[in-house]
Structure formats: structure tokens, C-alpha cells
Amino acid sequence: MDREKALEFAWEWIFAVNSHDVEKILTLYSDDVVLDSPVIVGRFGIEEGMLQGKQHLRHYWEMAMEVRPYIYFRLIDVFVGVRTVIVYYENLGRTMVCETFDFDHDGKVICSSSLPGEPLSDVPCLYYVNR
């Protein structure tokens, strides 16, 4: 995957989420997608933090839109691997998140992992001085 395709995917994903259109979001994923996120532990009570299959992903996003109807992501950057893209974004105006997406040969997401940071105001500022 090149940076242009990665950016195209990232914007498509961000716009789909920000439109709150679950069907549009789901078009980006394969039928047997695996999602891994700490949100799954808290919201679904699934200790291993994983959901598999588009039907479970649908429920995940429907619940997300219900719990946070004002959900909004702001794209910060994109990192590109061979079949992996990391989308770095701001979630709801406070939390920075890295989301990894692994793609199949058809360009659909087969695995996605969400790695949220702490809310920005809770992160201590550390300065390192080299002398």
C-alpha cells in the first residue's frame, strides 16, 4: 500500500464515522473482520477485548453511536506498511488514538486494533534536556 491509498482509506473511514452511517463504515471491512479494542472490554464486558465478524462490528458501531451521538474524529496522520495502515486521530476532541488496519487482497479491513491514549489533559508534560 502506498501513502496515497492509505490517506484515501483514512479519510474514507474518518468521514464514514463522522457521518454516523454504520452501513458506510461496514463497507470498509471484510465479513470475518477481527476488532480488538479496550472499549470492547468496558462496553461489552468481553475480557479479551476482541470481536469477530461484521455482525458484531455492526453492533459495536451502533452502540458507539447510541452512547456518543456526538462522536467526531479528527485525522492527525497516517502511517503506512505493506498491508497495514495506522490512522492517528483525535477522538471527541480530547483523546489521541492510533488505530491499526490490516487489509486483505481485496482492500477490505481484516483486522483492526484500537490503541487509545489518555485524555490530553491527563498526560503530564515531560521535558528532557540533553547537555
Short mmCIF file of N, CA and C in Angstrom, two decimals:
data_model
loop_
_atom_site.label_atom_id
_atom_site.label_comp_id
_atom_site.label_asym_id
_atom_site.label_seq_id
_atom_site.Cartn_x
_atom_site.Cartn_y
_atom_site.Cartn_z
N MET A 1 0.86 -1.18 0.00
CA MET A 1 0.00 0.00 0.00
C MET A 1 0.90 1.23 0.00
N ASP A 2 0.53 2.22 -0.79
CA ASP A 2 1.30 3.47 -0.79
C ASP A 2 0.57 4.53 0.04
N ARG A 3 1.25 5.63 0.29
CA ARG A 3 0.69 6.68 1.16
C ARG A 3 -0.61 7.26 0.59
N GLU A 4 -0.69 7.42 -0.72
CA GLU A 4 -1.90 7.97 -1.32
C GLU A 4 -3.11 7.09 -1.04
N LYS A 5 -2.96 5.77 -1.21
CA LYS A 5 -4.08 4.85 -0.92
C LYS A 5 -4.40 4.83 0.57
N ALA A 6 -3.35 4.90 1.39
CA ALA A 6 -3.56 4.91 2.84
C ALA A 6 -4.34 6.16 3.26
N LEU A 7 -3.97 7.30 2.71
CA LEU A 7 -4.70 8.54 3.02
C LEU A 7 -6.14 8.48 2.53
N GLU A 8 -6.34 7.91 1.36
CA GLU A 8 -7.69 7.75 0.82
C GLU A 8 -8.54 6.91 1.76
N PHE A 9 -7.97 5.78 2.24
CA PHE A 9 -8.69 4.94 3.18
C PHE A 9 -8.98 5.70 4.47
N ALA A 10 -7.95 6.37 5.02
CA ALA A 10 -8.10 7.07 6.29
C ALA A 10 -9.22 8.10 6.22
N TRP A 11 -9.23 8.90 5.16
CA TRP A 11 -10.29 9.91 5.02
C TRP A 11 -11.66 9.26 4.84
N GLU A 12 -11.71 8.18 4.08
CA GLU A 12 -12.99 7.48 3.89
C GLU A 12 -13.51 6.96 5.23
N TRP A 13 -12.63 6.38 6.04
CA TRP A 13 -13.01 5.86 7.35
C TRP A 13 -13.45 6.99 8.27
N ILE A 14 -12.66 8.06 8.34
CA ILE A 14 -13.00 9.20 9.19
C ILE A 14 -14.35 9.80 8.78
N PHE A 15 -14.56 10.02 7.48
CA PHE A 15 -15.83 10.58 7.01
C PHE A 15 -16.99 9.65 7.32
N ALA A 16 -16.80 8.34 7.17
CA ALA A 16 -17.86 7.38 7.46
C ALA A 16 -18.24 7.45 8.94
N VAL A 17 -17.25 7.47 9.81
CA VAL A 17 -17.53 7.55 11.25
C VAL A 17 -18.21 8.88 11.58
N ASN A 18 -17.67 9.97 11.06
CA ASN A 18 -18.23 11.29 11.38
C ASN A 18 -19.64 11.49 10.81
N SER A 19 -19.99 10.73 9.78
CA SER A 19 -21.34 10.81 9.22
C SER A 19 -22.34 9.99 10.05
N HIS A 20 -21.82 9.17 10.96
CA HIS A 20 -22.63 8.30 11.82
C HIS A 20 -23.39 7.27 10.99
N ASP A 21 -22.88 6.94 9.83
CA ASP A 21 -23.51 5.99 8.92
C ASP A 21 -22.85 4.62 9.09
N VAL A 22 -23.46 3.78 9.91
CA VAL A 22 -22.89 2.47 10.23
C VAL A 22 -22.72 1.63 8.96
N GLU A 23 -23.67 1.69 8.05
CA GLU A 23 -23.55 0.90 6.81
C GLU A 23 -22.34 1.33 6.00
N LYS A 24 -22.09 2.63 5.95
CA LYS A 24 -20.92 3.14 5.22
C LYS A 24 -19.63 2.67 5.89
N ILE A 25 -19.60 2.67 7.21
CA ILE A 25 -18.43 2.18 7.94
C ILE A 25 -18.19 0.71 7.60
N LEU A 26 -19.25 -0.09 7.63
CA LEU A 26 -19.12 -1.53 7.43
C LEU A 26 -18.63 -1.90 6.04
N THR A 27 -18.84 -1.05 5.04
CA THR A 27 -18.37 -1.37 3.68
C THR A 27 -16.85 -1.46 3.61
N LEU A 28 -16.16 -0.92 4.59
CA LEU A 28 -14.70 -0.91 4.59
C LEU A 28 -14.10 -2.21 5.14
N TYR A 29 -14.93 -3.06 5.73
CA TYR A 29 -14.46 -4.25 6.44
C TYR A 29 -14.85 -5.55 5.74
N SER A 30 -14.02 -6.58 5.92
CA SER A 30 -14.36 -7.92 5.41
C SER A 30 -15.41 -8.54 6.33
N ASP A 31 -16.08 -9.58 5.85
CA ASP A 31 -17.13 -10.22 6.64
C ASP A 31 -16.61 -10.86 7.92
N ASP A 32 -15.36 -11.33 7.90
CA ASP A 32 -14.81 -12.02 9.07
C ASP A 32 -13.79 -11.15 9.82
N VAL A 33 -13.98 -9.85 9.79
CA VAL A 33 -13.08 -8.90 10.44
C VAL A 33 -12.93 -9.21 11.93
N VAL A 34 -11.75 -8.92 12.46
CA VAL A 34 -11.48 -9.02 13.89
C VAL A 34 -11.18 -7.62 14.40
N LEU A 35 -11.88 -7.21 15.44
CA LEU A 35 -11.66 -5.91 16.07
C LEU A 35 -11.17 -6.14 17.48
N ASP A 36 -10.12 -5.42 17.83
CA ASP A 36 -9.54 -5.53 19.17
C ASP A 36 -9.42 -4.13 19.74
N SER A 37 -10.05 -3.92 20.90
CA SER A 37 -10.10 -2.58 21.48
C SER A 37 -10.38 -2.65 22.97
N PRO A 38 -9.75 -1.78 23.76
CA PRO A 38 -10.09 -1.71 25.18
C PRO A 38 -11.54 -1.30 25.41
N VAL A 39 -12.14 -0.62 24.45
CA VAL A 39 -13.55 -0.23 24.56
C VAL A 39 -14.43 -1.47 24.64
N ILE A 40 -14.04 -2.53 23.96
CA ILE A 40 -14.82 -3.78 23.98
C ILE A 40 -14.85 -4.36 25.39
N VAL A 41 -13.75 -4.25 26.11
CA VAL A 41 -13.70 -4.74 27.49
C VAL A 41 -14.70 -3.97 28.34
N GLY A 42 -14.65 -2.65 28.27
CA GLY A 42 -15.52 -1.82 29.10
C GLY A 42 -16.97 -1.84 28.70
N ARG A 43 -17.24 -1.77 27.40
CA ARG A 43 -18.61 -1.62 26.93
C ARG A 43 -19.34 -2.95 26.79
N PHE A 44 -18.61 -4.00 26.41
CA PHE A 44 -19.24 -5.30 26.17
C PHE A 44 -18.92 -6.32 27.26
N GLY A 45 -17.96 -6.00 28.12
CA GLY A 45 -17.58 -6.93 29.18
C GLY A 45 -16.85 -8.17 28.66
N ILE A 46 -16.26 -8.07 27.48
CA ILE A 46 -15.52 -9.19 26.91
C ILE A 46 -14.06 -9.00 27.30
N GLU A 47 -13.60 -9.84 28.22
CA GLU A 47 -12.29 -9.67 28.84
C GLU A 47 -11.13 -9.62 27.85
N GLU A 48 -11.18 -10.44 26.80
CA GLU A 48 -10.07 -10.45 25.84
C GLU A 48 -10.12 -9.25 24.89
N GLY A 49 -11.20 -8.47 24.92
CA GLY A 49 -11.28 -7.23 24.15
C GLY A 49 -11.37 -7.42 22.65
N MET A 50 -11.91 -8.55 22.20
CA MET A 50 -11.98 -8.81 20.75
C MET A 50 -13.40 -9.18 20.32
N LEU A 51 -13.76 -8.70 19.12
CA LEU A 51 -15.00 -9.08 18.46
C LEU A 51 -14.63 -9.61 17.08
N GLN A 52 -15.37 -10.60 16.60
CA GLN A 52 -15.10 -11.12 15.26
C GLN A 52 -16.38 -11.18 14.45
N GLY A 53 -16.28 -10.73 13.20
CA GLY A 53 -17.40 -10.79 12.28
C GLY A 53 -18.09 -9.44 12.13
N LYS A 54 -18.58 -9.22 10.92
CA LYS A 54 -19.21 -7.94 10.60
C LYS A 54 -20.45 -7.68 11.44
N GLN A 55 -21.20 -8.74 11.79
CA GLN A 55 -22.41 -8.54 12.59
C GLN A 55 -22.06 -8.00 13.97
N HIS A 56 -20.95 -8.46 14.56
CA HIS A 56 -20.52 -7.92 15.85
C HIS A 56 -19.97 -6.51 15.70
N LEU A 57 -19.30 -6.25 14.59
CA LEU A 57 -18.80 -4.91 14.32
C LEU A 57 -19.96 -3.92 14.17
N ARG A 58 -21.03 -4.37 13.52
CA ARG A 58 -22.23 -3.53 13.37
C ARG A 58 -22.77 -3.15 14.76
N HIS A 59 -22.89 -4.14 15.62
CA HIS A 59 -23.40 -3.87 16.97
C HIS A 59 -22.47 -2.91 17.72
N TYR A 60 -21.16 -3.08 17.56
CA TYR A 60 -20.16 -2.20 18.18
C TYR A 60 -20.39 -0.75 17.77
N TRP A 61 -20.51 -0.52 16.44
CA TRP A 61 -20.68 0.85 15.95
C TRP A 61 -22.06 1.41 16.29
N GLU A 62 -23.11 0.58 16.23
CA GLU A 62 -24.44 1.07 16.61
C GLU A 62 -24.45 1.52 18.06
N MET A 63 -23.81 0.73 18.92
CA MET A 63 -23.75 1.08 20.33
C MET A 63 -22.90 2.35 20.52
N ALA A 64 -21.81 2.46 19.79
CA ALA A 64 -20.96 3.65 19.89
C ALA A 64 -21.74 4.91 19.51
N MET A 65 -22.52 4.82 18.45
CA MET A 65 -23.30 5.98 18.00
C MET A 65 -24.43 6.31 18.98
N GLU A 66 -24.95 5.28 19.64
CA GLU A 66 -26.01 5.50 20.62
C GLU A 66 -25.46 6.13 21.90
N VAL A 67 -24.33 5.61 22.37
CA VAL A 67 -23.72 6.10 23.60
C VAL A 67 -23.14 7.50 23.41
N ARG A 68 -22.56 7.73 22.23
CA ARG A 68 -21.92 9.03 21.94
C ARG A 68 -22.45 9.56 20.61
N PRO A 69 -23.66 10.11 20.59
CA PRO A 69 -24.23 10.59 19.33
C PRO A 69 -23.46 11.76 18.72
N TYR A 70 -22.59 12.37 19.48
CA TYR A 70 -21.79 13.50 19.00
C TYR A 70 -20.39 13.05 18.56
N ILE A 71 -20.18 11.75 18.39
CA ILE A 71 -18.86 11.21 18.05
C ILE A 71 -18.27 11.94 16.84
N TYR A 72 -17.00 12.29 16.96
CA TYR A 72 -16.32 13.01 15.89
C TYR A 72 -14.83 12.70 15.97
N PHE A 73 -14.25 12.30 14.84
CA PHE A 73 -12.81 12.02 14.77
C PHE A 73 -12.15 13.07 13.90
N ARG A 74 -10.93 13.46 14.29
CA ARG A 74 -10.14 14.41 13.50
C ARG A 74 -8.82 13.74 13.13
N LEU A 75 -8.60 13.57 11.85
CA LEU A 75 -7.39 12.91 11.36
C LEU A 75 -6.16 13.75 11.66
N ILE A 76 -5.13 13.11 12.22
CA ILE A 76 -3.86 13.78 12.52
C ILE A 76 -2.80 13.33 11.52
N ASP A 77 -2.64 12.00 11.35
CA ASP A 77 -1.61 11.49 10.46
C ASP A 77 -1.92 10.05 10.09
N VAL A 78 -1.17 9.56 9.11
CA VAL A 78 -1.32 8.20 8.62
C VAL A 78 0.07 7.61 8.48
N PHE A 79 0.23 6.36 8.92
CA PHE A 79 1.49 5.64 8.79
C PHE A 79 1.22 4.41 7.93
N VAL A 80 2.14 4.09 7.04
CA VAL A 80 1.88 3.08 6.01
C VAL A 80 2.87 1.93 6.08
N GLY A 81 2.34 0.71 6.07
CA GLY A 81 3.15 -0.50 5.95
C GLY A 81 2.83 -1.17 4.63
N VAL A 82 3.14 -2.45 4.52
CA VAL A 82 2.86 -3.17 3.28
C VAL A 82 1.36 -3.41 3.14
N ARG A 83 0.73 -4.03 4.14
CA ARG A 83 -0.72 -4.25 4.15
C ARG A 83 -1.36 -3.70 5.41
N THR A 84 -0.64 -2.81 6.06
CA THR A 84 -1.13 -2.23 7.31
C THR A 84 -1.08 -0.71 7.23
N VAL A 85 -2.12 -0.09 7.75
CA VAL A 85 -2.18 1.36 7.86
C VAL A 85 -2.49 1.69 9.31
N ILE A 86 -1.79 2.68 9.84
CA ILE A 86 -2.11 3.20 11.17
C ILE A 86 -2.70 4.59 10.97
N VAL A 87 -3.91 4.76 11.47
CA VAL A 87 -4.58 6.06 11.41
C VAL A 87 -4.46 6.67 12.81
N TYR A 88 -3.82 7.82 12.87
CA TYR A 88 -3.62 8.55 14.12
C TYR A 88 -4.63 9.69 14.12
N TYR A 89 -5.52 9.70 15.12
CA TYR A 89 -6.59 10.68 15.12
C TYR A 89 -6.94 11.13 16.53
N GLU A 90 -7.66 12.23 16.59
CA GLU A 90 -8.18 12.75 17.84
C GLU A 90 -9.65 12.35 17.93
N ASN A 91 -10.02 11.76 19.04
CA ASN A 91 -11.37 11.26 19.25
C ASN A 91 -12.12 12.19 20.20
N LEU A 92 -13.21 12.75 19.74
CA LEU A 92 -14.08 13.59 20.56
C LEU A 92 -13.35 14.79 21.14
N GLY A 93 -12.33 15.23 20.46
CA GLY A 93 -11.66 16.46 20.86
C GLY A 93 -10.73 16.37 22.05
N ARG A 94 -10.44 15.16 22.54
CA ARG A 94 -9.60 15.05 23.73
C ARG A 94 -8.60 13.91 23.68
N THR A 95 -8.99 12.78 23.23
CA THR A 95 -8.14 11.59 23.30
C THR A 95 -7.48 11.32 21.96
N MET A 96 -6.18 11.07 22.00
CA MET A 96 -5.45 10.69 20.79
C MET A 96 -5.52 9.17 20.67
N VAL A 97 -5.73 8.68 19.45
CA VAL A 97 -5.88 7.24 19.21
C VAL A 97 -5.05 6.84 18.00
N CYS A 98 -4.40 5.69 18.10
CA CYS A 98 -3.80 5.04 16.94
C CYS A 98 -4.66 3.82 16.64
N GLU A 99 -5.12 3.73 15.43
CA GLU A 99 -5.94 2.58 15.01
C GLU A 99 -5.19 1.90 13.88
N THR A 100 -4.91 0.61 14.07
CA THR A 100 -4.23 -0.13 13.01
C THR A 100 -5.27 -0.87 12.19
N PHE A 101 -5.04 -0.92 10.90
CA PHE A 101 -5.92 -1.62 9.96
C PHE A 101 -5.05 -2.53 9.10
N ASP A 102 -5.35 -3.83 9.12
CA ASP A 102 -4.69 -4.79 8.23
C ASP A 102 -5.69 -5.14 7.14
N PHE A 103 -5.19 -5.21 5.89
CA PHE A 103 -6.06 -5.38 4.74
C PHE A 103 -5.87 -6.73 4.06
N ASP A 104 -6.97 -7.26 3.50
CA ASP A 104 -6.88 -8.46 2.68
C ASP A 104 -6.53 -8.06 1.24
N HIS A 105 -6.47 -9.05 0.35
CA HIS A 105 -6.09 -8.78 -1.05
C HIS A 105 -7.13 -7.94 -1.80
N ASP A 106 -8.36 -7.88 -1.27
CA ASP A 106 -9.42 -7.09 -1.90
C ASP A 106 -9.49 -5.66 -1.36
N GLY A 107 -8.58 -5.34 -0.44
CA GLY A 107 -8.57 -3.99 0.12
C GLY A 107 -9.54 -3.77 1.26
N LYS A 108 -10.11 -4.86 1.79
CA LYS A 108 -11.02 -4.76 2.93
C LYS A 108 -10.24 -4.97 4.23
N VAL A 109 -10.69 -4.34 5.30
CA VAL A 109 -10.04 -4.49 6.60
C VAL A 109 -10.35 -5.87 7.15
N ILE A 110 -9.30 -6.63 7.48
CA ILE A 110 -9.49 -7.96 8.08
C ILE A 110 -9.21 -7.94 9.58
N CYS A 111 -8.44 -6.96 10.02
CA CYS A 111 -8.14 -6.84 11.45
C CYS A 111 -7.93 -5.37 11.78
N SER A 112 -8.51 -4.95 12.87
CA SER A 112 -8.35 -3.56 13.31
C SER A 112 -8.11 -3.57 14.82
N SER A 113 -7.13 -2.79 15.24
CA SER A 113 -6.82 -2.66 16.67
C SER A 113 -6.82 -1.19 17.04
N SER A 114 -7.53 -0.88 18.10
CA SER A 114 -7.61 0.50 18.58
C SER A 114 -6.71 0.64 19.80
N LEU A 115 -5.86 1.68 19.76
CA LEU A 115 -4.92 1.92 20.85
C LEU A 115 -5.09 3.36 21.34
N PRO A 116 -6.05 3.57 22.24
CA PRO A 116 -6.30 4.93 22.71
C PRO A 116 -5.27 5.37 23.74
N GLY A 117 -4.94 6.66 23.68
CA GLY A 117 -4.09 7.25 24.71
C GLY A 117 -4.97 7.79 25.83
N GLU A 118 -4.34 8.40 26.78
CA GLU A 118 -5.08 9.06 27.86
C GLU A 118 -5.58 10.41 27.35
N PRO A 119 -6.64 10.93 27.93
CA PRO A 119 -7.06 12.28 27.55
C PRO A 119 -5.89 13.25 27.68
N LEU A 120 -5.78 14.17 26.75
CA LEU A 120 -4.62 15.05 26.70
C LEU A 120 -4.36 15.80 28.00
N SER A 121 -5.39 16.23 28.69
CA SER A 121 -5.18 17.00 29.92
C SER A 121 -4.64 16.13 31.05
N ASP A 122 -4.72 14.81 30.93
CA ASP A 122 -4.24 13.91 31.97
C ASP A 122 -2.80 13.45 31.74
N VAL A 123 -2.21 13.84 30.62
CA VAL A 123 -0.86 13.41 30.30
C VAL A 123 0.12 14.47 30.81
N PRO A 124 1.04 14.06 31.71
CA PRO A 124 1.99 15.05 32.22
C PRO A 124 2.96 15.50 31.14
N CYS A 125 3.35 16.74 31.20
CA CYS A 125 4.34 17.26 30.26
C CYS A 125 5.72 16.98 30.83
N LEU A 126 6.53 16.30 30.06
CA LEU A 126 7.88 15.98 30.47
C LEU A 126 8.84 16.59 29.48
N TYR A 127 9.86 17.23 29.98
CA TYR A 127 10.86 17.83 29.11
C TYR A 127 12.21 17.19 29.41
N TYR A 128 12.87 16.77 28.37
CA TYR A 128 14.18 16.17 28.51
C TYR A 128 15.20 17.12 27.89
N VAL A 129 16.23 17.39 28.63
CA VAL A 129 17.28 18.29 28.15
C VAL A 129 18.56 17.49 28.02
N ASN A 130 19.13 17.50 26.83
CA ASN A 130 20.41 16.83 26.61
C ASN A 130 21.51 17.86 26.75
N ARG A 131 22.46 17.61 27.61
CA ARG A 131 23.58 18.55 27.79
C ARG A 131 24.87 17.82 27.59
#
